[in-house]
PDB file of C-alpha atoms in Angstrom:
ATOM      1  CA  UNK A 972      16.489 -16.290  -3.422  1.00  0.00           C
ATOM      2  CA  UNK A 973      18.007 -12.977  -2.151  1.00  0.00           C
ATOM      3  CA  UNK A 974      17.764 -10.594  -4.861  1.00  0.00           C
ATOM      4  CA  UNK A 975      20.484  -8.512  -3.971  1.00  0.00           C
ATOM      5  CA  UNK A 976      23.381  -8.906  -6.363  1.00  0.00           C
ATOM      6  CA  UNK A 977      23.103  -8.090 -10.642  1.00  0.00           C
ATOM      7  CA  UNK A 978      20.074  -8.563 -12.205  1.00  0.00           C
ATOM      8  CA  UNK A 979      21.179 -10.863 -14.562  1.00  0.00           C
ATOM      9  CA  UNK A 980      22.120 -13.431 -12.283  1.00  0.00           C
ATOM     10  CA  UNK A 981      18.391 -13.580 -11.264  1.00  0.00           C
ATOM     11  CA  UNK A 982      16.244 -16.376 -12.434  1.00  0.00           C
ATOM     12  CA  UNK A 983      14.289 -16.466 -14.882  1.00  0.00           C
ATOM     13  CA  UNK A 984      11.087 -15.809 -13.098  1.00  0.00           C
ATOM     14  CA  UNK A 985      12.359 -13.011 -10.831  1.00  0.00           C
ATOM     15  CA  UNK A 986      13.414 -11.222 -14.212  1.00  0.00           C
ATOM     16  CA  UNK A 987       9.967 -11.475 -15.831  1.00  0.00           C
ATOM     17  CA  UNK A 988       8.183  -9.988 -12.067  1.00  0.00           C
ATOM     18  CA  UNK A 989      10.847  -6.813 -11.682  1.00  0.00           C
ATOM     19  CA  UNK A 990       9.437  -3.526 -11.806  1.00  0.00           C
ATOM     20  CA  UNK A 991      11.570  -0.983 -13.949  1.00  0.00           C
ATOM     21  CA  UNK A 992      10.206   2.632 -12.786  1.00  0.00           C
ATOM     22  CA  UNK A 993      11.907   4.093 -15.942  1.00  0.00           C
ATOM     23  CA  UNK A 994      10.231   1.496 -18.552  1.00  0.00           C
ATOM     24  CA  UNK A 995       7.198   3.966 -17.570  1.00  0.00           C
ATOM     25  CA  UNK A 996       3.672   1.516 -18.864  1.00  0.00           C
ATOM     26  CA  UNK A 997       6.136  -0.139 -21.740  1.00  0.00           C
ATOM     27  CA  UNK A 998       6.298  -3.362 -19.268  1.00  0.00           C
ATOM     28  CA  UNK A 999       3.861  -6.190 -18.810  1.00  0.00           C
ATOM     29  CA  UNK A1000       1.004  -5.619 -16.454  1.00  0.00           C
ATOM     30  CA  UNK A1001       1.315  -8.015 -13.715  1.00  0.00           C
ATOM     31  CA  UNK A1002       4.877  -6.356 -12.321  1.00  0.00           C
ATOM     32  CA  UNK A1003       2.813  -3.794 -10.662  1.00  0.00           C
ATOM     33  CA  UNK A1004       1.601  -6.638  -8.454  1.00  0.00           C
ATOM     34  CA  UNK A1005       4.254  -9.767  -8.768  1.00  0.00           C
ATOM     35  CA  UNK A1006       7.182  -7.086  -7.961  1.00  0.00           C
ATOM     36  CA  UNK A1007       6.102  -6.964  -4.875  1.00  0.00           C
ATOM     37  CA  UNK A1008       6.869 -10.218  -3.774  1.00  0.00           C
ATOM     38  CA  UNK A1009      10.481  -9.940  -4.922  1.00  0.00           C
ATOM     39  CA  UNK A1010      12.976  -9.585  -1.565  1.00  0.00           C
ATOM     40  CA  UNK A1011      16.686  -8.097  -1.906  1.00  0.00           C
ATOM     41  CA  UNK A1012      17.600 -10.391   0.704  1.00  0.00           C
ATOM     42  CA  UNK A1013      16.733 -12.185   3.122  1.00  0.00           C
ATOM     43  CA  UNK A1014      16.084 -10.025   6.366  1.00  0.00           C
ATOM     44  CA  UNK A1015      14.095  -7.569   3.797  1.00  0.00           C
ATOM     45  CA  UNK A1016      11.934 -10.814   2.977  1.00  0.00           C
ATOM     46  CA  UNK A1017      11.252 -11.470   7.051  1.00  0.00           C
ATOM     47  CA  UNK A1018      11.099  -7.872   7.764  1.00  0.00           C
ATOM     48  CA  UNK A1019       8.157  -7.624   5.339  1.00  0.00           C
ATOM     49  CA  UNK A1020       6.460 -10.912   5.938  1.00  0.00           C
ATOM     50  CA  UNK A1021       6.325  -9.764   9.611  1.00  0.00           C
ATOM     51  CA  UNK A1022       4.612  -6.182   8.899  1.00  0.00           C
ATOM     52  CA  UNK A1023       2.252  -8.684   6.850  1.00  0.00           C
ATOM     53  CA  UNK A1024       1.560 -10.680   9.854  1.00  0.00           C
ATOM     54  CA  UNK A1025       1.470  -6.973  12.071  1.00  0.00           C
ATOM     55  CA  UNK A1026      -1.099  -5.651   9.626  1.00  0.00           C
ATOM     56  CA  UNK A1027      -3.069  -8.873   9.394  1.00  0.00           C
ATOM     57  CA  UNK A1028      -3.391  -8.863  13.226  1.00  0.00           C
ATOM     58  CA  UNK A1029      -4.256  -5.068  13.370  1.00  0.00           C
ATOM     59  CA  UNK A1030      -6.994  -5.769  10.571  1.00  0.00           C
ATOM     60  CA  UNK A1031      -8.442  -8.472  12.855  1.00  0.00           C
ATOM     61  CA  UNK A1032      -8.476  -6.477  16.150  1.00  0.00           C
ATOM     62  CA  UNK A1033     -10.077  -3.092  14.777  1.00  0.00           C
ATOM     63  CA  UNK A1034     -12.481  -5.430  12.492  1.00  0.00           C
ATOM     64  CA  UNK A1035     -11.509  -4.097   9.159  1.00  0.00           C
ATOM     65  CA  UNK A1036     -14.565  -4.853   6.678  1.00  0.00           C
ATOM     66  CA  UNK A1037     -15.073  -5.554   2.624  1.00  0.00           C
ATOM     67  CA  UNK A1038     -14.554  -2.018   2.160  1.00  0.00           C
ATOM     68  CA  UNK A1039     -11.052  -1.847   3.524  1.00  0.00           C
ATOM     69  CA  UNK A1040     -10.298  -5.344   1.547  1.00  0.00           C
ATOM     70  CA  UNK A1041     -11.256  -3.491  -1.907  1.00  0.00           C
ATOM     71  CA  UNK A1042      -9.279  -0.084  -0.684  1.00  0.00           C
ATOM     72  CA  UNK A1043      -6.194  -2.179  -0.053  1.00  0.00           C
ATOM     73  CA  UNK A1044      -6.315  -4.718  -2.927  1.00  0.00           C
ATOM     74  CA  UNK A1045      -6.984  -1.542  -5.635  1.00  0.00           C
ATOM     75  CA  UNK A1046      -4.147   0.216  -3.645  1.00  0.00           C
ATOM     76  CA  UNK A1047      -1.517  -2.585  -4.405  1.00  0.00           C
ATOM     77  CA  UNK A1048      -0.768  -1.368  -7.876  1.00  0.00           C
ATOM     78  CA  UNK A1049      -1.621   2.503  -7.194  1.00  0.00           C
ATOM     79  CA  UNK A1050       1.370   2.605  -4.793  1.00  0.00           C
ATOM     80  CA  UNK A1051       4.099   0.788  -7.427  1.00  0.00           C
ATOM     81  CA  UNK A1052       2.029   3.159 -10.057  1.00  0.00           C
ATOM     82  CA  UNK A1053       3.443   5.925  -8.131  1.00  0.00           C
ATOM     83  CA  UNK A1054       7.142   5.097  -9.154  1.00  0.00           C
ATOM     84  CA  UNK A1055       6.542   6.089 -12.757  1.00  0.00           C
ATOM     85  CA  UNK A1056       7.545   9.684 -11.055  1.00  0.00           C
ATOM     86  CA  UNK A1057      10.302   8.125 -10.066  1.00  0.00           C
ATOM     87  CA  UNK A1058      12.212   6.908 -13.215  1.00  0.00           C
ATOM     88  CA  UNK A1059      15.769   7.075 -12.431  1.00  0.00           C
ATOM     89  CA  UNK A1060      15.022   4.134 -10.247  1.00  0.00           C
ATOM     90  CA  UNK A1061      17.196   1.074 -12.291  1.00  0.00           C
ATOM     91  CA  UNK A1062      14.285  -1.649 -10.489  1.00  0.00           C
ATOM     92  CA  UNK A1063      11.683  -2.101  -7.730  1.00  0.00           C
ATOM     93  CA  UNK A1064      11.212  -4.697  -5.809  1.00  0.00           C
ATOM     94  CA  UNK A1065       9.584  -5.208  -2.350  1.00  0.00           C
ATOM     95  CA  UNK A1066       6.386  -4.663  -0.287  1.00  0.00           C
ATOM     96  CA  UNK A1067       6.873  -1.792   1.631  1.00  0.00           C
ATOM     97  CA  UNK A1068       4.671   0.531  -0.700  1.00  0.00           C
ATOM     98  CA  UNK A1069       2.050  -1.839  -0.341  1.00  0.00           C
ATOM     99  CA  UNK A1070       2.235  -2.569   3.921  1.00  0.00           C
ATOM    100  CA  UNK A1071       2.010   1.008   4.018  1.00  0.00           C
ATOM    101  CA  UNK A1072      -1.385   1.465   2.185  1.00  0.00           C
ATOM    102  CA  UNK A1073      -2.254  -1.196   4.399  1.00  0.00           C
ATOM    103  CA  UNK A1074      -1.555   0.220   7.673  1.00  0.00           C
ATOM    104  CA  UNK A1075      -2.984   3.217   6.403  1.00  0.00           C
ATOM    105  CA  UNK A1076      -6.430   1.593   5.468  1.00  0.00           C
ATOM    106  CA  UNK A1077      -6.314   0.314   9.240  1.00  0.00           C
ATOM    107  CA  UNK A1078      -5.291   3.664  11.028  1.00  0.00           C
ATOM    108  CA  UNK A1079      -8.374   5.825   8.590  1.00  0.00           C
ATOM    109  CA  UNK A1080     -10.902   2.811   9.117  1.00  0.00           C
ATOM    110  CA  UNK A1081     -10.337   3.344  12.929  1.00  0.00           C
ATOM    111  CA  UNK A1082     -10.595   7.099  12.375  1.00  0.00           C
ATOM    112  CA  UNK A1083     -13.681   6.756  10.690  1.00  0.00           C
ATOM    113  CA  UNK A1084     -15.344   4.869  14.265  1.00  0.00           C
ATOM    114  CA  UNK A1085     -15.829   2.127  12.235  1.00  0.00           C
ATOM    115  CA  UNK A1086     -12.952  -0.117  14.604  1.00  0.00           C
ATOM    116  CA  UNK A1087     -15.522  -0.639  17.192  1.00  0.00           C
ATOM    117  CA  UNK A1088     -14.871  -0.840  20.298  1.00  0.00           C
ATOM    118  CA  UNK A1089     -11.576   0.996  19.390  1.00  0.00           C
ATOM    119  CA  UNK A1090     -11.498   4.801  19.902  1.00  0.00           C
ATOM    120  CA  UNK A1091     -11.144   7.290  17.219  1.00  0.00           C
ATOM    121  CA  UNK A1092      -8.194   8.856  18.708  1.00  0.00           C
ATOM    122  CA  UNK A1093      -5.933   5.805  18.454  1.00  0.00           C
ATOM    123  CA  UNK A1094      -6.584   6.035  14.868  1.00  0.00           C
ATOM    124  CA  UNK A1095      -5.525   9.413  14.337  1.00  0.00           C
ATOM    125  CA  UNK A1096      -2.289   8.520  16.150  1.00  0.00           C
ATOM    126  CA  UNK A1097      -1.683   5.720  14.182  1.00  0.00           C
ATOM    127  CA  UNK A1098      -2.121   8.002  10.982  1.00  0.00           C
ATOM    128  CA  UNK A1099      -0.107  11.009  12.679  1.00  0.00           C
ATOM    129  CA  UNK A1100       3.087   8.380  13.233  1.00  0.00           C
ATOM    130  CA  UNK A1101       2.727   7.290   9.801  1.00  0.00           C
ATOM    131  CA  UNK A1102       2.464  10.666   8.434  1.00  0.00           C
ATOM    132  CA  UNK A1103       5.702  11.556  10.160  1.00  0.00           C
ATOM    133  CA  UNK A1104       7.888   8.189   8.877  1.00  0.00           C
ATOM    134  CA  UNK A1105       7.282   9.054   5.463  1.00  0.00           C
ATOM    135  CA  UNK A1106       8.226  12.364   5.827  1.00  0.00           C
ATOM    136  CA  UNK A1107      11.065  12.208   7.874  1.00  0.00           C
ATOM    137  CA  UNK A1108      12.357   9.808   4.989  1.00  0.00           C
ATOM    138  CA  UNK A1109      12.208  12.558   2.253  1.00  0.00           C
ATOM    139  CA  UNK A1110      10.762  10.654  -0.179  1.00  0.00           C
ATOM    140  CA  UNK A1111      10.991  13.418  -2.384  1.00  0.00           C
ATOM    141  CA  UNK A1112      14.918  12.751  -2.339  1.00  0.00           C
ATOM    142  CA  UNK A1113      16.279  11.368  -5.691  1.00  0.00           C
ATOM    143  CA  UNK A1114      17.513   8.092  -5.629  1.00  0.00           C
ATOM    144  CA  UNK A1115      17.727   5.099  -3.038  1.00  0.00           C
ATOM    145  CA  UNK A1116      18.512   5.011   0.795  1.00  0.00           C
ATOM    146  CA  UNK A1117      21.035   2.454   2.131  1.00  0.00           C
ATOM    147  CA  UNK A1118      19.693   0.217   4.713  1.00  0.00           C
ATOM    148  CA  UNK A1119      22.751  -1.968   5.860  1.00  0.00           C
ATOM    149  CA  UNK A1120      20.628  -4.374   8.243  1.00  0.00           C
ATOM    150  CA  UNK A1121      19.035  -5.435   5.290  1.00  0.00           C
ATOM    151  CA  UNK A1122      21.782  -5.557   2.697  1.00  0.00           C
ATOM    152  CA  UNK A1123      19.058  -3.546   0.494  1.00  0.00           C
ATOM    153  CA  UNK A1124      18.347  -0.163  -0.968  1.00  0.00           C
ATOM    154  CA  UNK A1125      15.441   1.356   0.352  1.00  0.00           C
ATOM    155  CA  UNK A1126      12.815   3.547  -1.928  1.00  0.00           C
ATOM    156  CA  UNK A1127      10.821   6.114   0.232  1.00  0.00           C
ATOM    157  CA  UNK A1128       8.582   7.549  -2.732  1.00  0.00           C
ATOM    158  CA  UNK A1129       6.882   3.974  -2.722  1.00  0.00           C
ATOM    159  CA  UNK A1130       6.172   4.625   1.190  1.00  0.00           C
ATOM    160  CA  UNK A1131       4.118   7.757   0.592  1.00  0.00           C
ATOM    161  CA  UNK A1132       2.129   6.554  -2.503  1.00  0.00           C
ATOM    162  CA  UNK A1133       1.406   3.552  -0.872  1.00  0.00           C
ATOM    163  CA  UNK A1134       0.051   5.970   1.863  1.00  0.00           C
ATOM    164  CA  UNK A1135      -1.248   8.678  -0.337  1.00  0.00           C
ATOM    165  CA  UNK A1136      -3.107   6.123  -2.427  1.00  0.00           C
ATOM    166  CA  UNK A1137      -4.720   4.443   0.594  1.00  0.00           C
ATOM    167  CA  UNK A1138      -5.937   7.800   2.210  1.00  0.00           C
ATOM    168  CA  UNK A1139      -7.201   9.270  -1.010  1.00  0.00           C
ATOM    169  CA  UNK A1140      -9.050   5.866  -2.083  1.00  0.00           C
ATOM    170  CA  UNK A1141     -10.606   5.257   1.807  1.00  0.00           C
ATOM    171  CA  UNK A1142     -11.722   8.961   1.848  1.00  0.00           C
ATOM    172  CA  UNK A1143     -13.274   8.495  -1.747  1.00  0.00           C
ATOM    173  CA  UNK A1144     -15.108   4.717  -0.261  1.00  0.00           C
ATOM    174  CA  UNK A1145     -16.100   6.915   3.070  1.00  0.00           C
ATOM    175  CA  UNK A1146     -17.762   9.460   0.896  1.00  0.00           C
ATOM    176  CA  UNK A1147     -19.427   7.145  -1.229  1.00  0.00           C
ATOM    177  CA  UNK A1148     -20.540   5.530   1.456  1.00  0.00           C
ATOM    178  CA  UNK A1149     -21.905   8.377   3.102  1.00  0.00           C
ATOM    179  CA  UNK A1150     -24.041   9.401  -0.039  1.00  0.00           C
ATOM    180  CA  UNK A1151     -25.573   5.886  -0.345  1.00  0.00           C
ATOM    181  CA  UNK A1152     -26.790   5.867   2.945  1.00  0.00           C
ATOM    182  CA  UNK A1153     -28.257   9.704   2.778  1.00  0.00           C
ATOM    183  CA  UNK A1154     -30.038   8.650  -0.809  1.00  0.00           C
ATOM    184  CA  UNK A1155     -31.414   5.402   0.820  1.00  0.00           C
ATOM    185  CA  UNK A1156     -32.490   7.875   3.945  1.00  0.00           C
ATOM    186  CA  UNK A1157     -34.174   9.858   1.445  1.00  0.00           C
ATOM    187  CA  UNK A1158     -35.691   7.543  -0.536  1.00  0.00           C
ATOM    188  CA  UNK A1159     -37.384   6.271   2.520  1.00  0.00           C
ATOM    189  CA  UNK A1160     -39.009   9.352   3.483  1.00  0.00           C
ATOM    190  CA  UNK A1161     -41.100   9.876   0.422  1.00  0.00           C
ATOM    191  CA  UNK A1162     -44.446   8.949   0.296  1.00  0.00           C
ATOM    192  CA  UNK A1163     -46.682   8.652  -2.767  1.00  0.00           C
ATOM    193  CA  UNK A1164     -49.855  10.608  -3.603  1.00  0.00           C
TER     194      UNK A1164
END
């Protein structure tokens, strides 16, 4: 059901998943995840479910591992988390925070050389274009931006913590990553007397 008109006329179960930004943590739990699967109509519930089926596809080809699974699945709530800066913001509903931690978990992973055969480069594009979306959508900007095709509001702040999240978590996994594999390296070079 297009979500797109009053909130009261919502059902029952749509009511109980909303996010409300200015509730702040006074909300139950699970909205940080279930709001994402809310739709305003129903082009914004295709659009989505297609960057889904992009993202799935682009985690496939550059060979995205468990490390990128746990980045993106702690990342889900981090990027609706985010809107609690954002409290003006009557509801939130929608996926878009969330595709875009995604895609950024695919374009770092790549930068990393971990998207084998896949050069680094292609990566760094990926992450430069992204970079560049968000900002040319001010997300900083109070309030909501129209988007007629979709007979929705649109919420840019959710795009950049979904990619801020992403990037800081992946470079935090990469690092810890790094620092297991130089203590293992050093724990096999000692010998015993």
């Amino acid at each position: 059901m297009p979500l797109n008109d009053a909130e009261a006329n919502w059902t029952p179960l749509a009511r109980l998943w909303v996010l409300h930004p200015g509730a702040g943590l006074q909300q139950p739990p699970w909205v940080w995840w279930t709001s994402a699967w809310l739709h305003g109509s129903a082009a914004h519930l295709w659009g989505n479910l297609g960057g889904l089926a992009l993202l799935a596809w682009m985690g496939h080809a550059v060979r995205v591992d468990r490390g990128c699974a746990i980045v993106w699945t702690l990342c889900w709530p981090l990027a609706q988390l985010g809107l609690l800066w954002q409290p003006e913001l009557p509801r939130y509903i929608g996926l878009s925070g969330v595709l875009h931690a995604g895609l950024t978990v695919v374009a770092l992973h790549t930068l990393f050389g971990r998207a084998r055969p896949l050069p680094r480069w292609l990566g760094g594009a990926l992450m430069l274009g992204l970079v560049a979306k968000v900002l040319m959508e001010n997300p900083g900007a109070p309030g909501l931006i129209p988007s007629p095709g979709w007979a929705i509001t649109v919420a840019p702040w959710v795009h950049l913590c979904g990619v801020v999240a992403a990037a800081t978590l992946m470079c935090l996994w990469r690092l810890g990553a790094t620092l297991r594999k130089h203590r293992l390296g050093a724990g096999a070079h000692r010998t015993l007397i």
